[in-house]
Amino acid sequence: MVGQVEDTEAGDVVARRLRELGFVAGEPVRVVASGPFGRDPLLVQIGYTRFALRRPEAARVRLVDEPQP
Amino acid sequence: MNATAPALHAALVGSPNCGKTALFNRLTGGRAKVANYAGVTIERKEGRLETPAGRQVRVLDLPGAYSLDAASPDEVITRDVCAGRLAGEAAPDLIVCVLDATNLRLHLRLALELAQLGRPMLVALNMMDVAQRRGIRIDIDRLQAGLGVPVVATVAVRHGGAADLLAALDRGAARVPPAAPAGGDLHARVRALLAEAVTMPRATAAIDDAIDAVVLNRVAGLAILALVMFLIFQAVFSWAAPLQDAVAAGVAGAGEWVGSLLGSMPLLQSLVTDGIFAGLGTVLEFLPQILVLFLFILVLEESGYLPRAAFLLDTLMFRAGLTGRSFIPLLSSFACAIPGIMATRSIADPRDRLTTILVAPLMTCSARLPVYTLLIAAFIPRRDVFGIFNLQGIVLFVLYLAGIVSALAVAWVIKRLQRDRSEHMLLMELPSYRLPDPRSILLGLWERALIFLRRVGGILLSLTILLWFLSSFPAPPEGATLPPIDYSYAGHIGRWMTHVFAPIGFNWQICIALIPGLAAREVAVSSLATVYALSAASEEAAAAALGTTIAAQWSLATALSLLAWYVFAPQCMSTLAVIRRETNGWRYVWISAVYLFALAYLASFITYQLTLALA
Ligand SMILES: Nc1nc2c(ncn2[C@@H]2O[C@H](COP(=O)(O)OP(=O)(O)OP(=O)(O)O)[C@@H](O)[C@H]2O)c(=O)[nH]1
C-alpha cells in the first residue's frame, strides 16, 4: 500500500505526476513485472492501471504495510 | 434547432488512450482539418458534424492529458484551450470529457479537474462495450449525480456508437458543473464516486494479464519483439512486390501512351516519358511498400503493443541516452522521419525529445527503400539461406540494423555532451490490449498515403523536370560521340562533384542523382533512371531496366558504398524543415545536417576502401 510519494527536490515534477496518477496514501500497489535488462523498469499496478516506472521513479513511492483486518 | 444558428464549438478532452481520436473520427466521419496550434508544433485536429436535428458543431480534438497541471507541451495546449487562455483559439462552448469506462480510477480525476473550470460540460463514457464484456457495472445515473454533469455512454469503434452523445448535443444537455468544495481532495472524491457508482469484478482484464505474462517476459518478450520486427522487414520486402509490379507496369504503360501522342514533338515527348512519367513511376512504385510498413505500425499502435515494446527496450534505450518512449517516434521514422519527428511531441522530457529528433533521421525511412531495393536487387544474389530466408532480405535487415546501431551510438554521444544531468522521466501507462479497429487503420493508412503523395508529388515533379532540363541542355555538339548527357549541365556538375566523392567510389551519374536526392531521398532512384535513360546511346538500352544497367556499370564496392551512404544519407529538405519547426530554430538543423553528412562520408569511405582491399 502507498504511504506517500516523496519529492526528491522542491517542485519535483515526477512526484507530482505520480500523485496525479493515483499514487496517494492508502492505495494498494503491486509490482507486476520488471524489464528484461537489470530488472528495470518496473511495471506497477495501481487502481485499474499499469504504469512503467524506472527504479528512481518507483523509489519515490514509500510503502506501508496494509493494516491487518 | 435551426441550421442558421452559429456552430457550436465543442472540444474533446481526455486522458491518453481513452479513445478520444476514435470518437472524433466517429463523430466527424474521419474528415478533419489537421494543422498546428499557432506558434507551437502540436497537432490541432478540427472537424465538423451535423447532429440528427441539424445542429452544426465544430469539434476540436485536444491532445491527451492526465491532468490540467501540465507536464508536457501537449498538456499545456490542452490546459490552455480548456481554460480559454490560448491566444488565437476561442474558448470552447462546451467540453466533452471522454473517459475510458474500464479505467475510471485514473480518468475520473481529470473529469473532476475539468469540472472545476466552470464551463458547460458533458461526459462521454467510452469503451462501454469493453466494460460490459468485462462485467464492469456502472450506474450512470449515480455517476451523473455525483459529477453534476450529464453522462452518456459511447462506443467509439461501433457504427452508431456515438448516438447518445449526438442526442445529448441536440438536447443542449451540457451543464456547468456545480462548484466543488474548494481545496477538496480529488482522489477522495474519485474514490467516493467509484464506491457509489462502479462495480469492478477485476482491476485489470484477465486477458491482459495473460498476454503481459508472456509479452513482458524477459526471454519470450524479447524473442517476440525481435520476431515482430523481423517479420515487418520481410513483409515490406516481399509482400509488396506484386503490387509494386502492377503499379510500375501501369505507369509505364500510361507514359508510353501519352508519349506516343506527342510523337511529332521529340523534345516534349522526351520531357513527358523520360522526365515526368519516369519519375512518377519510380516513386509510385514504392507506395505499396510504404503502406505495408504503415499497416504494421498502425496495427501495433492500435493493439497496445507499442508501449510494451517501449517497456522492454527502455533500459537499453536509456543507457544509450534515449527513453522507452523514443521507441514509438523512432519506429515511425522507419516509415518517414517526418511523422516520427512529429511524434516526439509525446516525449515529456525536452532533452530526450531533442536527442530523439536528432537521431530519428538515422532510422531507415521508407524513402531510402527505393535505393536499397535497387542496389540489393542488382548486386546481391537472390540466394536462399537456411531454406527460409534469402540473402537479399538479410542484407536489407543488416542495413536497417546499421541505422539503429548508429542511432544508439549518436544518442550516447549526445548524452555525454549534455550539460543538464538531472533526471529523465519515463512514467508510462501500459494500456489494455485491443483488437485493432479496421476503420481506424484504414483511415490512418489513407492519411499517410496522402501525406506521402503530396510530399513527394510536388517536389518530385519539379525536381525531375529540373533534372531533365539540366541533363538535356545544352545539346551535344555536331558529331558528338559520347552520350548527350556528357555535354549537359548535369554532366559538368556531376564531374565537378566527383572530386569530392571519388574517394568513396561514386561516379558522376551517382553524383548527379545525389543532388535531387538531398531534396527528397526517394527521388534519387528516379534521378538515376533519368540520368541513365538519357545517357544510353540507343533506345533499346534506355528501355532496359536501370537495375541491369548499374549491375553492369558499377563495381560492387561502389554499390556497397552507396548503400552505406544511404544508411546516413544527409536528410531530405522536408526532414530539415520539420526539425526547424519542431526545435524552433536553425541550430539543430545545421547540427543534424553536418553530422549526418560527416557520418555518411565516413561510412562510405570505409566501406569502399575495405571492399576494394578485400576484392
Ligand atoms: N472496444 C472499443 N475500443 C475502442 C473504443 N474507443 C476507442 N477504442 C480503441 O482504443 C484505442 C485507443 O483509441 P484512440 O482513439 O487512439 O485513443 P486516444 O484517446 O485518441 O489516445 P491518444 O491519441 O494517445 O490521446 C484504439 O485502438 C481504438 O480503436 C470503444 O469504444 N470500444
Coordinates of C-alpha atoms in Angstrom, one line a residue, chain B residues 26-586:
Chain B
R26 CA -16.8 8.5 -35.4
L27 CA -18.4 12.0 -34.9
T28 CA -16.8 13.7 -37.9
G29 CA -16.8 10.8 -40.3
G30 CA -13.0 11.0 -40.4
R31 CA -12.9 14.3 -42.2
A32 CA -10.6 16.5 -40.2
K33 CA -8.7 19.6 -40.8
V34 CA -5.2 18.9 -39.5
A35 CA -3.0 21.9 -38.7
N36 CA -0.8 23.2 -35.8
Y37 CA -1.6 25.4 -32.9
A38 CA -0.3 28.9 -33.5
G39 CA 3.4 29.2 -32.7
V40 CA 3.9 25.7 -31.4
T41 CA 4.2 22.4 -33.2
I42 CA 1.3 20.4 -31.6
E43 CA -1.2 19.0 -33.9
R44 CA -4.6 20.6 -34.0
K45 CA -7.4 18.5 -35.4
E46 CA -10.7 20.0 -36.1
G47 CA -13.8 18.6 -37.8
R48 CA -17.4 19.4 -38.3
L49 CA -20.6 17.4 -37.8
E50 CA -24.3 17.9 -38.0
T51 CA -26.4 16.4 -35.3
P52 CA -29.6 14.5 -36.3
A53 CA -31.6 17.6 -35.6
G54 CA -29.5 19.6 -38.0
R55 CA -27.3 21.5 -35.5
Q56 CA -23.8 22.4 -36.7
V57 CA -21.0 21.5 -34.4
R58 CA -17.3 22.2 -34.7
V59 CA -15.3 19.6 -32.9
L60 CA -11.7 20.1 -31.7
D61 CA -9.7 17.0 -30.7
L62 CA -7.3 18.1 -27.9
P63 CA -4.1 16.3 -27.1
G64 CA -4.5 13.6 -24.4
A65 CA -3.7 14.8 -20.9
Y66 CA -3.7 13.1 -17.5
S67 CA -4.1 16.3 -15.7
L68 CA -4.5 20.0 -16.2
D69 CA -1.4 20.6 -14.2
A70 CA 0.6 20.1 -17.4
A71 CA 3.8 18.1 -17.5
S72 CA 4.4 18.2 -21.3
P73 CA 3.9 20.7 -24.1
D74 CA 0.8 18.7 -25.3
E75 CA -0.8 19.0 -21.9
V76 CA -0.1 22.8 -21.8
I77 CA -2.1 23.1 -25.0
T78 CA -5.0 21.1 -23.6
R79 CA -5.0 23.1 -20.4
D80 CA -4.9 26.5 -22.1
V81 CA -7.6 25.7 -24.7
C82 CA -9.9 24.4 -22.0
A83 CA -9.3 27.4 -19.9
G84 CA -9.8 29.7 -22.9
R85 CA -6.3 31.1 -22.4
L86 CA -4.6 30.1 -25.7
A87 CA -4.1 33.1 -28.0
G88 CA -5.9 32.8 -31.3
E89 CA -8.1 30.0 -30.0
A90 CA -11.7 30.7 -28.9
A91 CA -12.7 29.1 -25.7
P92 CA -14.9 26.1 -26.4
D93 CA -18.6 26.5 -25.8
L94 CA -18.7 23.0 -24.4
I95 CA -16.2 20.5 -23.1
V96 CA -16.8 16.8 -23.9
C97 CA -14.7 14.9 -21.4
V98 CA -14.0 11.4 -22.7
L99 CA -13.4 8.7 -20.2
D100 CA -12.4 5.1 -20.6
A101 CA -15.1 3.2 -18.7
T102 CA -12.6 0.5 -17.8
N103 CA -10.1 2.9 -16.4
L104 CA -12.2 5.2 -14.3
R105 CA -10.0 5.5 -11.3
L106 CA -7.4 7.2 -13.4
H107 CA -9.7 9.1 -15.7
L108 CA -12.3 10.5 -13.3
R109 CA -9.8 12.7 -11.7
L110 CA -9.4 14.6 -15.0
A111 CA -13.2 14.9 -15.2
L112 CA -13.3 16.5 -11.8
E113 CA -10.4 18.8 -12.6
L114 CA -12.2 19.9 -15.8
A115 CA -15.4 20.4 -13.8
Q116 CA -13.6 23.0 -11.7
L117 CA -13.2 25.2 -14.8
G118 CA -16.8 26.0 -14.6
R119 CA -17.6 25.5 -18.3
P120 CA -20.5 23.7 -19.8
M121 CA -19.5 20.1 -19.9
L122 CA -20.7 16.6 -20.9
V123 CA -19.0 13.3 -20.1
A124 CA -18.7 10.6 -22.7
L125 CA -18.2 7.3 -21.1
N126 CA -16.4 5.5 -23.8
M127 CA -15.4 1.8 -24.3
M128 CA -18.7 0.8 -22.8
D129 CA -18.6 -2.4 -24.9
V130 CA -15.4 -3.5 -23.3
A131 CA -16.7 -2.6 -19.9
Q132 CA -19.7 -4.7 -20.4
R133 CA -17.6 -7.6 -21.7
R134 CA -15.5 -7.4 -18.6
G135 CA -18.6 -7.4 -16.3
I136 CA -17.9 -3.8 -15.1
R137 CA -21.2 -2.3 -13.9
I138 CA -21.5 1.4 -14.0
D139 CA -24.5 3.2 -12.6
I140 CA -24.7 6.1 -15.0
D141 CA -27.4 7.9 -13.0
R142 CA -25.4 8.0 -9.9
L143 CA -22.2 9.0 -11.7
Q144 CA -24.2 11.8 -13.3
A145 CA -25.5 12.9 -9.9
G146 CA -22.0 12.7 -8.4
L147 CA -20.3 14.7 -11.2
G148 CA -23.2 17.1 -11.6
V149 CA -23.0 16.9 -15.4
P150 CA -24.7 14.6 -17.9
V151 CA -23.0 11.3 -18.7
V152 CA -23.6 9.4 -21.9
A153 CA -22.3 6.0 -22.9
T154 CA -20.4 5.7 -26.2
V155 CA -18.6 3.0 -28.2
A156 CA -16.4 4.9 -30.5
V157 CA -15.5 2.0 -32.7
R158 CA -19.1 0.9 -33.3
H159 CA -21.3 2.2 -36.0
G160 CA -23.9 4.5 -34.3
G161 CA -21.8 4.2 -31.1
A162 CA -21.9 8.0 -30.5
A163 CA -25.7 8.3 -31.0
D164 CA -26.3 9.1 -27.3
L165 CA -23.7 11.8 -27.4
L166 CA -25.2 13.3 -30.5
A167 CA -28.7 13.2 -28.9
A168 CA -27.2 14.9 -25.9
L169 CA -25.7 17.7 -28.0
D170 CA -29.1 18.1 -29.7
R171 CA -30.9 18.4 -26.4
G172 CA -28.3 21.0 -25.3
A173 CA -27.7 18.8 -22.3
A174 CA -24.3 20.2 -21.3
R175 CA -24.3 21.7 -17.9
V176 CA -22.0 23.9 -16.0
P177 CA -20.9 21.7 -13.1
P178 CA -21.7 22.8 -9.6
A179 CA -18.8 24.4 -7.8
A180 CA -16.8 21.8 -5.9
P181 CA -15.8 22.3 -2.3
A182 CA -12.6 24.4 -2.5
G183 CA -9.4 22.6 -1.8
G184 CA -11.2 19.2 -1.8
D185 CA -9.0 16.2 -2.4
L186 CA -9.8 14.9 -5.9
H187 CA -8.6 11.4 -5.2
A188 CA -11.0 11.2 -2.3
R189 CA -13.9 12.3 -4.5
V190 CA -12.8 9.8 -7.2
R191 CA -12.9 7.0 -4.6
A192 CA -16.3 8.1 -3.3
L193 CA -17.7 8.2 -6.9
L194 CA -16.3 4.8 -7.7
A195 CA -17.7 3.3 -4.5
E196 CA -21.1 4.7 -5.3
A197 CA -21.4 4.0 -9.0
V198 CA -19.0 1.4 -10.2
T199 CA -18.6 -2.3 -9.6
M200 CA -15.3 -3.8 -10.9
P201 CA -15.0 -7.6 -10.9
R202 CA -11.3 -7.4 -11.5
A203 CA -8.9 -4.5 -11.6
T204 CA -7.5 -5.4 -15.0
A205 CA -8.7 -7.6 -17.8
A206 CA -7.7 -11.3 -17.3
I207 CA -6.6 -11.5 -20.9
D208 CA -4.2 -8.5 -20.5
D209 CA -2.6 -10.2 -17.5
A210 CA -2.2 -13.4 -19.5
I211 CA -0.7 -11.7 -22.6
D212 CA 1.5 -9.5 -20.5
A213 CA 2.9 -12.5 -18.6
V214 CA 4.3 -13.7 -22.0
V215 CA 4.9 -10.5 -23.9
L216 CA 6.8 -8.8 -21.0
N217 CA 8.7 -12.0 -20.0
R218 CA 12.4 -11.3 -20.2
V219 CA 13.1 -14.1 -22.6
A220 CA 9.9 -14.7 -24.5
G221 CA 9.1 -11.0 -24.7
L222 CA 12.4 -10.1 -26.3
A223 CA 12.1 -13.0 -28.7
I224 CA 8.6 -11.9 -29.7
L225 CA 9.8 -8.3 -30.2
A226 CA 12.7 -9.4 -32.4
L227 CA 10.3 -11.7 -34.4
V228 CA 7.8 -8.9 -34.9
M229 CA 10.4 -6.5 -36.2
F230 CA 12.0 -9.1 -38.5
L231 CA 8.5 -10.1 -39.8
I232 CA 7.9 -6.4 -40.7
F233 CA 11.1 -6.3 -42.8
Q234 CA 10.4 -9.5 -44.7
A235 CA 6.9 -8.4 -45.4
V236 CA 7.9 -5.0 -46.6
F237 CA 10.4 -6.6 -48.9
S238 CA 8.3 -9.5 -50.3
W239 CA 4.6 -9.0 -49.8
A240 CA 4.6 -5.6 -51.5
A241 CA 6.3 -6.9 -54.7
P242 CA 3.3 -8.0 -56.8
L243 CA 1.6 -4.7 -56.1
Q244 CA 4.7 -2.8 -57.0
D245 CA 5.0 -4.6 -60.3
A246 CA 1.4 -3.7 -61.1
V247 CA 1.9 0.0 -60.3
A248 CA 5.1 0.1 -62.3
A249 CA 3.5 -1.5 -65.3
G250 CA 0.5 0.8 -65.2
V251 CA 2.6 4.0 -65.0
A252 CA 5.0 2.9 -67.7
G253 CA 2.0 2.0 -70.0
A254 CA 0.4 5.4 -69.4
G255 CA 3.7 7.1 -70.1
E256 CA 4.2 5.3 -73.4
W257 CA 0.6 6.1 -74.4
V258 CA 1.0 9.8 -73.6
G259 CA 4.4 9.8 -75.3
S260 CA 3.0 8.2 -78.5
L261 CA 0.5 11.1 -78.7
L262 CA 3.4 13.5 -78.8
G263 CA 5.4 11.7 -81.4
S264 CA 5.7 14.8 -83.6
M265 CA 7.5 16.8 -80.8
P266 CA 10.5 14.9 -79.7
L267 CA 11.6 17.3 -77.1
L268 CA 8.2 17.4 -75.4
Q269 CA 8.0 13.6 -75.7
S270 CA 11.3 13.2 -74.0
L271 CA 10.2 15.5 -71.2
V272 CA 7.0 13.5 -70.7
T273 CA 8.3 10.0 -70.9
D274 CA 11.9 10.5 -69.6
G275 CA 11.1 13.2 -67.1
I276 CA 7.6 13.2 -65.8
F277 CA 6.4 9.6 -66.1
A278 CA 9.8 8.0 -65.4
G279 CA 9.9 9.9 -62.1
L280 CA 6.3 9.4 -61.2
G281 CA 6.5 5.6 -61.8
T282 CA 9.6 5.1 -59.7
V283 CA 8.0 6.8 -56.7
L284 CA 4.5 5.5 -57.0
E285 CA 6.0 2.0 -57.2
F286 CA 7.1 2.4 -53.6
L287 CA 3.7 3.3 -52.3
P288 CA 2.8 -0.3 -51.7
Q289 CA 5.9 -0.8 -49.5
I290 CA 5.2 2.3 -47.5
L291 CA 1.6 1.2 -47.0
V292 CA 2.6 -2.3 -45.8
L293 CA 5.0 -0.7 -43.3
F294 CA 2.5 1.7 -42.0
L295 CA -0.1 -1.1 -41.8
F296 CA 2.2 -2.8 -39.3
I297 CA 3.0 0.3 -37.3
L298 CA -0.7 1.2 -37.1
V299 CA -1.7 -2.3 -36.1
L300 CA 1.0 -2.3 -33.4
E301 CA -0.1 1.1 -32.2
E302 CA -3.8 0.3 -32.1
S303 CA -3.3 -3.1 -30.4
G304 CA -1.4 -1.6 -27.5
Y305 CA 1.8 -3.5 -28.2
L306 CA 4.0 -0.5 -28.9
P307 CA 4.1 0.7 -25.2
R308 CA 5.1 -2.9 -24.3
A309 CA 7.9 -2.7 -26.7
A310 CA 8.9 0.6 -25.1
F311 CA 8.8 -1.1 -21.7
L312 CA 11.1 -3.9 -22.9
L313 CA 13.6 -1.6 -24.5
D314 CA 13.6 1.3 -22.0
T315 CA 16.7 0.3 -20.2
L316 CA 18.7 -0.2 -23.3
M317 CA 17.4 3.0 -24.8
F318 CA 18.0 4.8 -21.6
R319 CA 21.6 3.6 -21.4
A320 CA 22.1 5.0 -24.9
G321 CA 20.7 8.3 -23.9
L322 CA 17.1 7.8 -25.1
T323 CA 13.9 6.7 -23.4
G324 CA 11.5 3.8 -24.0
R325 CA 9.1 6.5 -25.3
S326 CA 11.6 7.3 -28.1
F327 CA 10.8 3.9 -29.4
I328 CA 7.5 4.9 -31.0
P329 CA 8.7 8.0 -32.8
L330 CA 11.8 6.1 -33.9
L331 CA 9.7 3.2 -35.2
S332 CA 7.6 5.6 -37.1
S333 CA 10.7 7.1 -38.5
F334 CA 11.2 3.8 -40.3
A335 CA 8.3 4.9 -42.5
C336 CA 9.3 8.5 -42.6
A337 CA 11.3 10.7 -40.3
I338 CA 8.7 13.4 -40.6
P339 CA 5.8 11.8 -38.8
G340 CA 8.5 10.3 -36.5
I341 CA 9.9 13.6 -35.5
M342 CA 6.4 15.0 -35.1
A343 CA 5.6 12.0 -32.8
T344 CA 8.4 13.1 -30.5
R345 CA 5.9 15.5 -29.1
S346 CA 4.7 12.8 -26.7
I347 CA 8.1 12.7 -25.0
A348 CA 7.8 14.9 -22.0
D349 CA 11.5 15.5 -21.3
P350 CA 12.9 18.1 -23.7
R351 CA 16.3 16.6 -23.7
D352 CA 15.0 13.2 -24.6
R353 CA 12.9 14.7 -27.2
L354 CA 15.8 16.6 -28.8
T355 CA 18.0 13.5 -28.8
T356 CA 15.2 11.5 -30.4
I357 CA 14.7 14.2 -33.1
L358 CA 18.4 14.3 -33.9
V359 CA 18.7 10.5 -34.3
A360 CA 15.4 9.9 -36.0
P361 CA 16.8 10.5 -39.5
L362 CA 19.2 7.6 -38.9
M363 CA 16.2 5.2 -38.8
T364 CA 15.9 3.9 -42.3
C365 CA 12.9 5.7 -43.7
S366 CA 10.9 4.2 -46.4
A367 CA 12.2 6.8 -48.8
R368 CA 15.5 5.0 -48.7
L369 CA 14.0 1.7 -49.6
P370 CA 14.0 2.5 -53.3
V371 CA 17.7 2.9 -53.3
Y372 CA 18.2 -0.2 -51.2
T373 CA 15.9 -2.2 -53.3
L374 CA 17.5 -1.2 -56.5
L375 CA 21.0 -1.9 -55.3
I376 CA 20.2 -5.1 -53.5
A377 CA 18.4 -6.5 -56.5
A378 CA 21.2 -5.5 -58.8
F379 CA 24.2 -6.6 -56.7
I380 CA 23.2 -9.2 -54.1
P381 CA 22.4 -12.7 -55.4
R382 CA 18.9 -14.0 -54.5
R383 CA 20.2 -17.0 -52.7
D384 CA 18.4 -19.0 -50.0
V385 CA 19.8 -19.0 -46.5
F386 CA 18.7 -21.8 -44.2
G387 CA 15.9 -22.6 -46.6
I388 CA 13.6 -19.9 -45.4
F389 CA 15.3 -16.5 -45.7
N390 CA 17.0 -15.1 -48.7
L391 CA 20.3 -13.2 -48.8
Q392 CA 18.6 -10.1 -50.1
G393 CA 16.3 -9.9 -47.2
I394 CA 19.2 -10.4 -44.8
V395 CA 21.2 -7.6 -46.4
L396 CA 18.2 -5.3 -46.0
F397 CA 17.9 -6.3 -42.4
V398 CA 21.6 -5.6 -41.8
L399 CA 21.2 -2.1 -43.3
Y400 CA 18.3 -1.4 -41.0
L401 CA 20.3 -2.7 -38.1
A402 CA 23.2 -0.4 -39.1
G403 CA 20.9 2.6 -38.8
I404 CA 19.6 1.5 -35.4
V405 CA 23.1 0.8 -34.0
S406 CA 24.4 4.2 -35.2
A407 CA 21.4 6.0 -33.8
L408 CA 22.1 4.4 -30.4
A409 CA 25.8 5.4 -30.7
V410 CA 24.9 9.0 -31.6
A411 CA 22.4 9.3 -28.8
W412 CA 25.0 8.0 -26.4
V413 CA 27.4 10.7 -27.5
I414 CA 24.8 13.4 -27.2
K415 CA 24.0 12.3 -23.7
R416 CA 27.7 12.7 -22.8
L417 CA 27.6 16.2 -24.3
Q418 CA 24.6 17.4 -22.5
R419 CA 25.2 19.8 -19.6
D420 CA 21.9 19.3 -17.8
R421 CA 22.3 16.0 -16.0
S422 CA 19.1 16.0 -13.9
E423 CA 16.7 13.0 -14.0
H424 CA 14.8 12.0 -17.1
M425 CA 11.2 10.8 -16.7
L426 CA 9.6 7.6 -18.0
L427 CA 6.2 7.2 -16.2
M428 CA 4.3 5.4 -19.0
E429 CA 0.9 3.8 -18.9
L430 CA 0.6 0.4 -20.5
P431 CA -2.9 0.4 -21.9
S432 CA -5.2 -2.5 -22.3
Y433 CA -4.8 -4.7 -25.4
R434 CA -7.4 -4.2 -28.1
L435 CA -8.3 -5.7 -31.3
P436 CA -7.3 -3.1 -33.9
D437 CA -10.3 -1.3 -35.4
P438 CA -10.1 -1.8 -39.2
R439 CA -11.8 1.6 -39.8
S440 CA -9.1 3.5 -37.8
I441 CA -6.4 1.5 -39.6
L442 CA -7.8 2.3 -43.0
L443 CA -8.2 6.0 -42.1
G444 CA -4.6 6.1 -40.8
L445 CA -3.3 4.4 -44.0
W446 CA -5.3 6.8 -46.1
E447 CA -3.9 9.9 -44.3
R448 CA -0.4 8.5 -44.6
A449 CA -0.7 7.8 -48.3
L450 CA -2.0 11.3 -48.9
I451 CA 0.9 12.8 -47.0
F452 CA 3.4 10.7 -48.9
L453 CA 1.9 11.5 -52.3
R454 CA 1.6 15.2 -51.5
R455 CA 5.0 15.5 -50.1
V456 CA 6.6 13.5 -52.9
G457 CA 4.3 14.6 -55.7
G458 CA 5.2 18.3 -55.8
I459 CA 8.9 18.0 -55.0
L460 CA 9.3 15.1 -57.3
L461 CA 7.7 16.6 -60.3
S462 CA 9.5 19.9 -60.1
L463 CA 12.8 18.2 -59.5
T464 CA 12.5 15.6 -62.2
I465 CA 11.7 18.4 -64.6
L466 CA 14.7 20.4 -63.4
L467 CA 16.9 17.4 -63.7
W468 CA 15.6 16.6 -67.1
F469 CA 16.4 20.2 -68.1
L470 CA 19.9 20.0 -66.6
S471 CA 20.7 16.8 -68.4
S472 CA 19.2 17.7 -71.8
F473 CA 20.7 21.1 -72.2
P474 CA 22.9 22.3 -73.8
A475 CA 22.5 19.8 -76.6
P476 CA 25.6 17.8 -77.7
P477 CA 27.7 19.5 -80.4
E478 CA 27.6 18.2 -84.0
G479 CA 29.3 14.9 -84.5
A480 CA 29.4 14.1 -80.8
T481 CA 30.5 10.6 -80.0
L482 CA 29.6 10.4 -76.3
P483 CA 26.0 10.1 -74.9
P484 CA 24.4 13.6 -74.9
I485 CA 24.3 13.9 -71.1
D486 CA 28.1 14.1 -71.1
Y487 CA 27.8 17.6 -72.7
S488 CA 25.0 18.8 -70.5
Y489 CA 25.0 21.0 -67.3
A490 CA 24.3 17.9 -65.3
G491 CA 27.4 16.2 -66.7
H492 CA 29.5 19.2 -65.7
I493 CA 28.1 19.4 -62.2
G494 CA 28.5 15.7 -61.7
R495 CA 32.1 15.7 -62.9
W496 CA 32.9 18.5 -60.6
M497 CA 31.4 16.7 -57.7
T498 CA 33.4 13.6 -58.3
H499 CA 36.5 15.4 -57.0
V500 CA 34.8 15.2 -53.6
F501 CA 33.1 11.8 -54.0
A502 CA 35.7 9.8 -55.9
P503 CA 37.4 8.5 -52.7
I504 CA 34.1 6.9 -51.7
G505 CA 33.6 5.4 -55.2
F506 CA 30.8 7.5 -56.6
N507 CA 30.8 8.0 -60.3
W508 CA 29.4 11.2 -61.8
Q509 CA 26.0 9.7 -62.5
I510 CA 25.6 9.0 -58.8
C511 CA 26.8 12.5 -58.0
I512 CA 24.1 13.9 -60.2
A513 CA 21.4 11.8 -58.6
L514 CA 22.6 12.9 -55.2
I515 CA 21.6 16.5 -55.8
P516 CA 17.9 15.9 -56.0
G517 CA 18.4 13.0 -53.6
L518 CA 19.2 15.6 -51.0
A519 CA 15.9 17.4 -51.6
A520 CA 13.9 14.2 -51.2
R521 CA 15.7 10.9 -50.9
E522 CA 13.1 8.9 -52.8
V523 CA 13.9 11.0 -55.9
A524 CA 17.5 9.6 -56.1
V525 CA 16.4 6.4 -57.9
S526 CA 14.3 8.2 -60.4
S527 CA 17.1 10.7 -61.0
L528 CA 19.5 7.8 -61.6
A529 CA 16.9 6.4 -64.0
T530 CA 16.7 9.7 -65.8
V531 CA 20.5 10.1 -66.0
Y532 CA 20.9 6.6 -67.3
A533 CA 18.0 6.7 -69.6
L534 CA 19.3 9.8 -71.2
S535 CA 22.9 8.7 -71.3
A536 CA 22.2 5.5 -73.1
A537 CA 23.4 5.6 -76.7
S538 CA 20.3 3.8 -78.1
E539 CA 16.6 3.4 -77.4
E540 CA 17.0 -0.3 -76.6
A541 CA 19.5 0.5 -73.9
A542 CA 17.2 3.1 -72.4
A543 CA 14.4 0.7 -72.3
A544 CA 16.5 -1.9 -70.3
A545 CA 15.9 -1.8 -66.6
L546 CA 18.0 0.5 -64.5
G547 CA 19.0 -2.4 -62.4
T548 CA 20.7 -4.2 -65.2
T549 CA 22.5 -1.1 -66.3
I550 CA 24.0 -0.4 -62.9
A551 CA 24.8 -4.1 -62.3
A552 CA 26.9 -3.9 -65.4
Q553 CA 28.4 -0.5 -64.9
W554 CA 29.1 -0.2 -61.2
S555 CA 31.6 -2.2 -59.2
L556 CA 30.5 -4.0 -56.1
A557 CA 32.5 -1.6 -54.0
T558 CA 30.6 1.4 -55.4
A559 CA 27.2 -0.3 -54.8
L560 CA 28.1 -1.1 -51.2
S561 CA 29.5 2.4 -50.6
L562 CA 26.2 3.9 -51.9
L563 CA 24.3 1.6 -49.6
A564 CA 26.4 2.7 -46.7
W565 CA 25.9 6.3 -47.7
Y566 CA 22.2 5.9 -47.6
V567 CA 22.2 4.5 -44.1
F568 CA 23.2 8.0 -43.0
A569 CA 22.2 10.0 -46.1
P570 CA 22.2 13.6 -45.2
Q571 CA 18.5 14.0 -44.9
C572 CA 15.9 15.4 -47.3
M573 CA 14.9 19.0 -47.0
S574 CA 11.5 18.2 -45.7
T575 CA 13.1 16.5 -42.7
L576 CA 15.2 19.5 -42.1
A577 CA 12.2 21.7 -42.3
V578 CA 10.4 19.6 -39.8
I579 CA 13.4 19.8 -37.4
R580 CA 13.4 23.5 -37.8
R581 CA 9.7 23.6 -37.0
E582 CA 10.0 21.2 -34.0
T583 CA 13.0 22.8 -32.4
N584 CA 12.1 26.3 -33.2
G585 CA 15.4 27.4 -34.7
W586 CA 18.2 26.6 -37.2

